[in-house]
Amino acid sequence: MTAIYDCSVDSQLLAGMRLARGAIGRGELVVIPTDTVYGVAADAFSPAAVARLLDAKGRERTSPPPVLIPGIPTLDALASDVPEPVRRLVAEFWPGGLTVILHAQPSLQWDLGETRGTVALRMPANPIALELLSETGPLAVSSANLSGQPSATTAADAEAMLGDAVTVYLDGGAAGTGYEAIGERPGDTSSTIVDATGLDADGGVLRIVRAGVISRERIAAVVGEELLAPVGEAPVGETASGETASGEAGAEPPVGEVAPDEADAAAS
């Protein structure tokens, strides 16, 4: 059985982080705590590692994982353009429960799956995750569960589902406790996903493709209600991670959330 490292114990934290860095460098998988739920992480720039992540969850390339980053400077490195409203949103809500879908830099040497040239990015509000990200760089991270199963809120939950497909489990205590569960299903503490790829069109708007811990009202307070697509407006095409603007089945939401096809199109 793969070891779980209790990060509340200094010696286990040091050992676990060291082994996690090594595992990521070898293209292996690591389970980490985030502020939403637990995530299974892989080197975002290793196609083999990303494929291993999808295999471990039982998902296809049509459900590519989002990318967790250590800070706003990495946002500019990975996105081809960061519109001013997005900068206001990340200044207000990062680190935290907001995921932003943007056009990816075309020069990036990675293969996350069928992303259609977009990427879903989030800076998590968890010190263990941020420390690892600062040492490894961006990580492809998906909720630490098997497809069709509830997201793990503890390291033990994740280990019970993913077992020895993961090399290192970092236990940072229960996840999601810092948020009010205002998502689309009972107990949902998933991040809110905002699709910003439509802002480059004439009269473009931001689209909330999944409601989560950051409410529409809080987003509107930052960017203005007029910049948000009306609730229930029909989606136009697909964006990052295969997700349609309505959050329909087939999407792989960011870490901490259950994919729409895993929870009645409701809940990463």
Short mmCIF file of C-alpha atoms in Angstrom, two decimals:
data_model
loop_
_atom_site.label_atom_id
_atom_site.label_comp_id
_atom_site.label_asym_id
_atom_site.label_seq_id
_atom_site.Cartn_x
_atom_site.Cartn_y
_atom_site.Cartn_z
CA MET A 1 0.00 0.00 0.00
CA THR A 2 1.30 3.45 -0.91
CA ALA A 3 2.20 5.51 2.14
CA ILE A 4 0.11 8.48 3.25
CA TYR A 5 2.21 11.30 4.72
CA ASP A 6 0.60 13.30 7.53
CA CYS A 7 1.64 16.87 6.74
CA SER A 8 0.74 18.05 10.25
CA VAL A 9 3.84 16.17 11.45
CA ASP A 10 7.02 18.00 10.47
CA SER A 11 9.08 14.91 9.72
CA GLN A 12 6.33 13.42 7.55
CA LEU A 13 5.76 16.73 5.79
CA LEU A 14 9.43 16.97 4.83
CA ALA A 15 9.59 13.36 3.70
CA GLY A 16 6.30 13.54 1.84
CA MET A 17 7.19 16.73 -0.01
CA ARG A 18 10.60 15.36 -0.99
CA LEU A 19 9.08 12.16 -2.31
CA ALA A 20 6.29 14.07 -4.05
CA ARG A 21 8.79 16.25 -5.91
CA GLY A 22 10.69 13.17 -6.98
CA ALA A 23 7.54 11.40 -8.13
CA ILE A 24 6.41 14.37 -10.21
CA GLY A 25 9.87 14.54 -11.78
CA ARG A 26 9.62 10.87 -12.78
CA GLY A 27 6.21 11.36 -14.38
CA GLU A 28 4.33 9.64 -11.54
CA LEU A 29 1.17 10.71 -9.73
CA VAL A 30 0.80 12.47 -6.39
CA VAL A 31 -2.35 13.18 -4.39
CA ILE A 32 -2.41 16.63 -2.81
CA PRO A 33 -4.83 18.60 -0.64
CA THR A 34 -6.43 21.75 -2.03
CA ASP A 35 -8.89 24.22 -0.62
CA THR A 36 -11.79 22.45 -2.37
CA VAL A 37 -11.12 18.68 -2.32
CA TYR A 38 -8.13 16.42 -2.87
CA GLY A 39 -6.51 16.34 -6.28
CA VAL A 40 -4.38 13.87 -8.18
CA ALA A 41 -1.45 15.71 -9.75
CA ALA A 42 0.95 15.10 -12.62
CA ASP A 43 3.61 17.07 -14.49
CA ALA A 44 1.57 19.22 -16.89
CA PHE A 45 4.42 19.16 -19.43
CA SER A 46 4.73 15.36 -19.53
CA PRO A 47 2.22 13.81 -21.94
CA ALA A 48 2.92 10.38 -20.45
CA ALA A 49 2.21 11.65 -16.93
CA VAL A 50 -1.04 13.31 -18.02
CA ALA A 51 -2.08 10.09 -19.76
CA ARG A 52 -1.30 8.20 -16.54
CA LEU A 53 -3.51 10.61 -14.59
CA LEU A 54 -6.44 10.09 -16.97
CA ASP A 55 -5.96 6.33 -16.90
CA ALA A 56 -5.92 6.28 -13.09
CA LYS A 57 -9.28 8.08 -13.03
CA GLY A 58 -10.77 6.10 -15.89
CA ARG A 59 -11.20 9.14 -18.14
CA GLU A 60 -10.51 9.88 -21.81
CA ARG A 61 -8.51 12.58 -23.61
CA THR A 62 -11.82 14.34 -24.23
CA SER A 63 -11.74 15.22 -20.50
CA PRO A 64 -8.31 16.87 -20.11
CA PRO A 65 -7.33 18.03 -16.63
CA PRO A 66 -7.14 21.67 -15.55
CA VAL A 67 -3.83 23.15 -14.44
CA LEU A 68 -3.02 24.45 -10.96
CA ILE A 69 -0.45 27.24 -10.77
CA PRO A 70 1.54 28.84 -7.93
CA GLY A 71 0.77 32.47 -8.71
CA ILE A 72 -0.50 35.16 -11.06
CA PRO A 73 2.81 35.48 -12.98
CA THR A 74 2.29 31.91 -14.20
CA LEU A 75 -1.10 32.95 -15.52
CA ASP A 76 0.62 35.24 -18.02
CA ALA A 77 3.07 32.52 -18.98
CA LEU A 78 0.36 29.98 -19.81
CA ALA A 79 -2.43 32.13 -21.26
CA SER A 80 -2.03 33.89 -24.60
CA ASP A 81 -4.03 36.86 -23.36
CA VAL A 82 -5.40 37.83 -19.96
CA PRO A 83 -8.23 40.34 -20.36
CA GLU A 84 -8.50 43.15 -17.83
CA PRO A 85 -11.71 41.78 -16.23
CA VAL A 86 -9.92 38.47 -15.61
CA ARG A 87 -7.07 40.33 -13.91
CA ARG A 88 -9.58 41.94 -11.59
CA LEU A 89 -11.16 38.58 -10.79
CA VAL A 90 -7.90 36.80 -9.96
CA ALA A 91 -6.72 39.77 -7.90
CA GLU A 92 -9.91 39.42 -5.84
CA PHE A 93 -10.32 35.64 -5.65
CA TRP A 94 -6.86 34.04 -5.97
CA PRO A 95 -5.68 32.04 -4.25
CA GLY A 96 -9.07 30.44 -3.92
CA GLY A 97 -12.08 28.80 -5.47
CA LEU A 98 -12.18 30.44 -8.90
CA THR A 99 -11.11 28.67 -12.09
CA VAL A 100 -10.65 30.71 -15.27
CA ILE A 101 -10.75 29.32 -18.80
CA LEU A 102 -8.48 31.20 -21.21
CA HIS A 103 -6.80 30.70 -24.56
CA ALA A 104 -3.53 28.84 -24.00
CA GLN A 105 -0.17 30.04 -25.26
CA PRO A 106 0.23 28.31 -28.64
CA SER A 107 3.94 27.78 -28.02
CA LEU A 108 3.42 25.60 -24.93
CA GLN A 109 5.03 22.18 -25.23
CA TRP A 110 2.35 20.11 -23.53
CA ASP A 111 -0.48 17.74 -24.33
CA LEU A 112 -3.33 17.85 -21.85
CA GLY A 113 -5.77 16.20 -24.23
CA GLU A 114 -8.41 17.69 -26.46
CA THR A 115 -8.37 21.22 -25.09
CA ARG A 116 -9.27 23.07 -28.32
CA GLY A 117 -6.52 25.56 -27.58
CA THR A 118 -7.78 26.57 -24.16
CA VAL A 119 -6.70 25.91 -20.60
CA ALA A 120 -8.50 26.01 -17.24
CA LEU A 121 -6.29 27.64 -14.60
CA ARG A 122 -6.57 28.04 -10.83
CA MET A 123 -4.35 29.07 -7.94
CA PRO A 124 -5.46 27.01 -4.92
CA ALA A 125 -5.63 28.40 -1.39
CA ASN A 126 -3.73 25.59 0.28
CA PRO A 127 -0.16 26.01 1.60
CA ILE A 128 0.88 22.42 0.86
CA ALA A 129 -0.35 22.60 -2.72
CA LEU A 130 1.24 26.02 -3.23
CA GLU A 131 4.57 24.89 -1.82
CA LEU A 132 4.67 21.91 -4.14
CA LEU A 133 3.63 24.04 -7.12
CA SER A 134 6.37 26.56 -6.35
CA GLU A 135 8.92 23.75 -6.61
CA THR A 136 7.50 21.74 -9.51
CA GLY A 137 5.84 24.40 -11.63
CA PRO A 138 2.34 24.02 -13.08
CA LEU A 139 0.64 20.70 -12.42
CA ALA A 140 -2.19 18.99 -14.24
CA VAL A 141 -4.57 18.26 -11.39
CA SER A 142 -7.92 16.50 -11.39
CA SER A 143 -10.17 15.56 -8.49
CA ALA A 144 -8.72 12.52 -6.70
CA ASN A 145 -11.49 10.04 -7.42
CA LEU A 146 -12.45 7.37 -9.89
CA SER A 147 -14.79 8.53 -12.63
CA GLY A 148 -18.33 8.20 -11.34
CA GLN A 149 -17.36 8.34 -7.66
CA PRO A 150 -17.61 11.28 -5.23
CA SER A 151 -14.61 13.57 -4.93
CA ALA A 152 -12.26 12.76 -2.07
CA THR A 153 -12.22 15.19 0.83
CA THR A 154 -9.48 13.31 2.71
CA ALA A 155 -6.28 11.57 1.68
CA ALA A 156 -7.72 8.29 2.92
CA ASP A 157 -10.74 8.70 0.63
CA ALA A 158 -8.39 9.26 -2.31
CA GLU A 159 -6.22 6.28 -1.44
CA ALA A 160 -9.26 4.02 -1.20
CA MET A 161 -10.16 4.87 -4.80
CA LEU A 162 -6.80 5.34 -6.51
CA GLY A 163 -4.61 2.94 -4.52
CA ASP A 164 -1.15 2.21 -5.88
CA ALA A 165 -1.80 4.13 -9.11
CA VAL A 166 -0.51 7.05 -7.02
CA THR A 167 3.05 7.12 -5.70
CA VAL A 168 2.64 9.62 -2.83
CA TYR A 169 -0.35 10.80 -0.82
CA LEU A 170 0.01 14.09 1.06
CA ASP A 171 -2.51 14.35 3.91
CA GLY A 172 -3.37 17.95 4.72
CA GLY A 173 -6.53 17.25 6.70
CA ALA A 174 -10.12 17.60 5.55
CA ALA A 175 -10.55 19.67 2.40
CA GLY A 176 -13.29 22.16 1.59
CA THR A 177 -13.95 23.21 5.17
CA GLY A 178 -13.17 26.86 4.48
CA TYR A 179 -16.08 27.35 2.09
CA GLU A 180 -19.82 27.58 2.30
CA ALA A 181 -21.35 24.80 0.21
CA ILE A 182 -23.21 26.95 -2.30
CA GLY A 183 -22.49 24.92 -5.42
CA GLU A 184 -24.96 23.13 -7.63
CA ARG A 185 -25.54 20.10 -5.41
CA PRO A 186 -25.86 19.45 -1.66
CA GLY A 187 -22.53 19.88 0.11
CA ASP A 188 -20.86 21.17 -3.05
CA THR A 189 -17.67 23.13 -2.37
CA SER A 190 -16.40 23.05 -5.93
CA SER A 191 -14.67 26.00 -7.52
CA THR A 192 -16.62 28.33 -9.76
CA ILE A 193 -15.58 28.07 -13.41
CA VAL A 194 -15.62 31.22 -15.50
CA ASP A 195 -15.06 31.00 -19.25
CA ALA A 196 -13.27 34.14 -20.40
CA THR A 197 -12.55 33.00 -23.96
CA GLY A 198 -15.54 34.94 -25.30
CA LEU A 199 -14.23 38.30 -24.14
CA ASP A 200 -12.17 38.70 -27.32
CA ALA A 201 -15.35 38.81 -29.43
CA ASP A 202 -17.19 42.04 -30.14
CA GLY A 203 -19.49 42.59 -27.18
CA GLY A 204 -18.04 39.51 -25.52
CA VAL A 205 -18.99 38.45 -22.02
CA LEU A 206 -17.79 36.20 -19.25
CA ARG A 207 -19.73 32.98 -18.87
CA ILE A 208 -20.11 31.12 -15.57
CA VAL A 209 -20.01 27.54 -16.80
CA ARG A 210 -20.33 26.05 -13.35
CA ALA A 211 -21.57 27.66 -10.14
CA GLY A 212 -19.36 27.00 -7.14
CA VAL A 213 -18.01 28.58 -3.97
CA ILE A 214 -17.57 32.00 -5.57
CA SER A 215 -21.10 33.26 -6.17
CA ARG A 216 -22.30 35.08 -9.26
CA GLU A 217 -23.07 38.07 -7.04
CA ARG A 218 -19.46 38.28 -5.87
CA ILE A 219 -18.18 38.03 -9.44
CA ALA A 220 -20.63 40.70 -10.60
CA ALA A 221 -19.45 42.97 -7.79
CA VAL A 222 -15.96 42.86 -9.32
CA VAL A 223 -16.66 43.00 -13.07
CA GLY A 224 -20.24 44.27 -13.29
CA GLU A 225 -23.39 42.30 -14.06
CA GLU A 226 -23.37 43.61 -17.64
CA LEU A 227 -20.17 41.67 -18.34
CA LEU A 228 -21.75 38.34 -17.34
CA ALA A 229 -23.74 36.20 -19.74
CA PRO A 230 -27.38 35.82 -18.65
CA VAL A 231 -28.15 32.78 -16.55
CA GLY A 232 -29.25 29.89 -18.72
CA GLU A 233 -27.96 31.39 -21.97
CA ALA A 234 -27.23 28.65 -24.49
CA PRO A 235 -23.55 27.68 -24.81
CA VAL A 236 -21.57 28.43 -27.93
CA GLY A 237 -19.09 25.70 -28.77
CA GLU A 238 -16.68 24.12 -26.32
CA THR A 239 -13.80 25.45 -24.31
CA ALA A 240 -11.10 24.14 -22.01
CA SER A 241 -11.22 20.55 -20.89
CA GLY A 242 -14.04 19.78 -23.31
CA GLU A 243 -16.52 21.72 -21.20
CA THR A 244 -19.40 23.41 -22.90
CA ALA A 245 -20.59 26.70 -21.57
CA SER A 246 -23.42 24.95 -19.77
CA GLY A 247 -21.12 22.51 -17.99
CA GLU A 248 -22.57 19.55 -19.82
CA ALA A 249 -21.38 15.98 -19.48
CA GLY A 250 -17.97 15.25 -20.94
CA ALA A 251 -16.14 18.00 -19.11
CA GLU A 252 -13.34 17.49 -16.61
CA PRO A 253 -13.68 20.23 -14.02
CA PRO A 254 -10.81 21.60 -11.98
CA VAL A 255 -9.49 19.87 -8.93
CA GLY A 256 -11.82 19.68 -6.02
CA GLU A 257 -14.89 19.02 -8.05
CA VAL A 258 -16.86 16.12 -9.47
CA ALA A 259 -17.22 16.20 -13.24
CA PRO A 260 -20.72 17.00 -14.51
CA ASP A 261 -21.14 13.46 -15.82
CA GLU A 262 -20.11 12.21 -12.39
CA ALA A 263 -22.73 14.09 -10.42
CA ASP A 264 -25.86 14.66 -12.47
CA ALA A 265 -24.21 17.51 -14.41
CA ALA A 266 -24.01 19.46 -11.20
CA ALA A 267 -20.78 19.68 -9.54
CA SER A 268 -14.23 20.29 -9.38
#
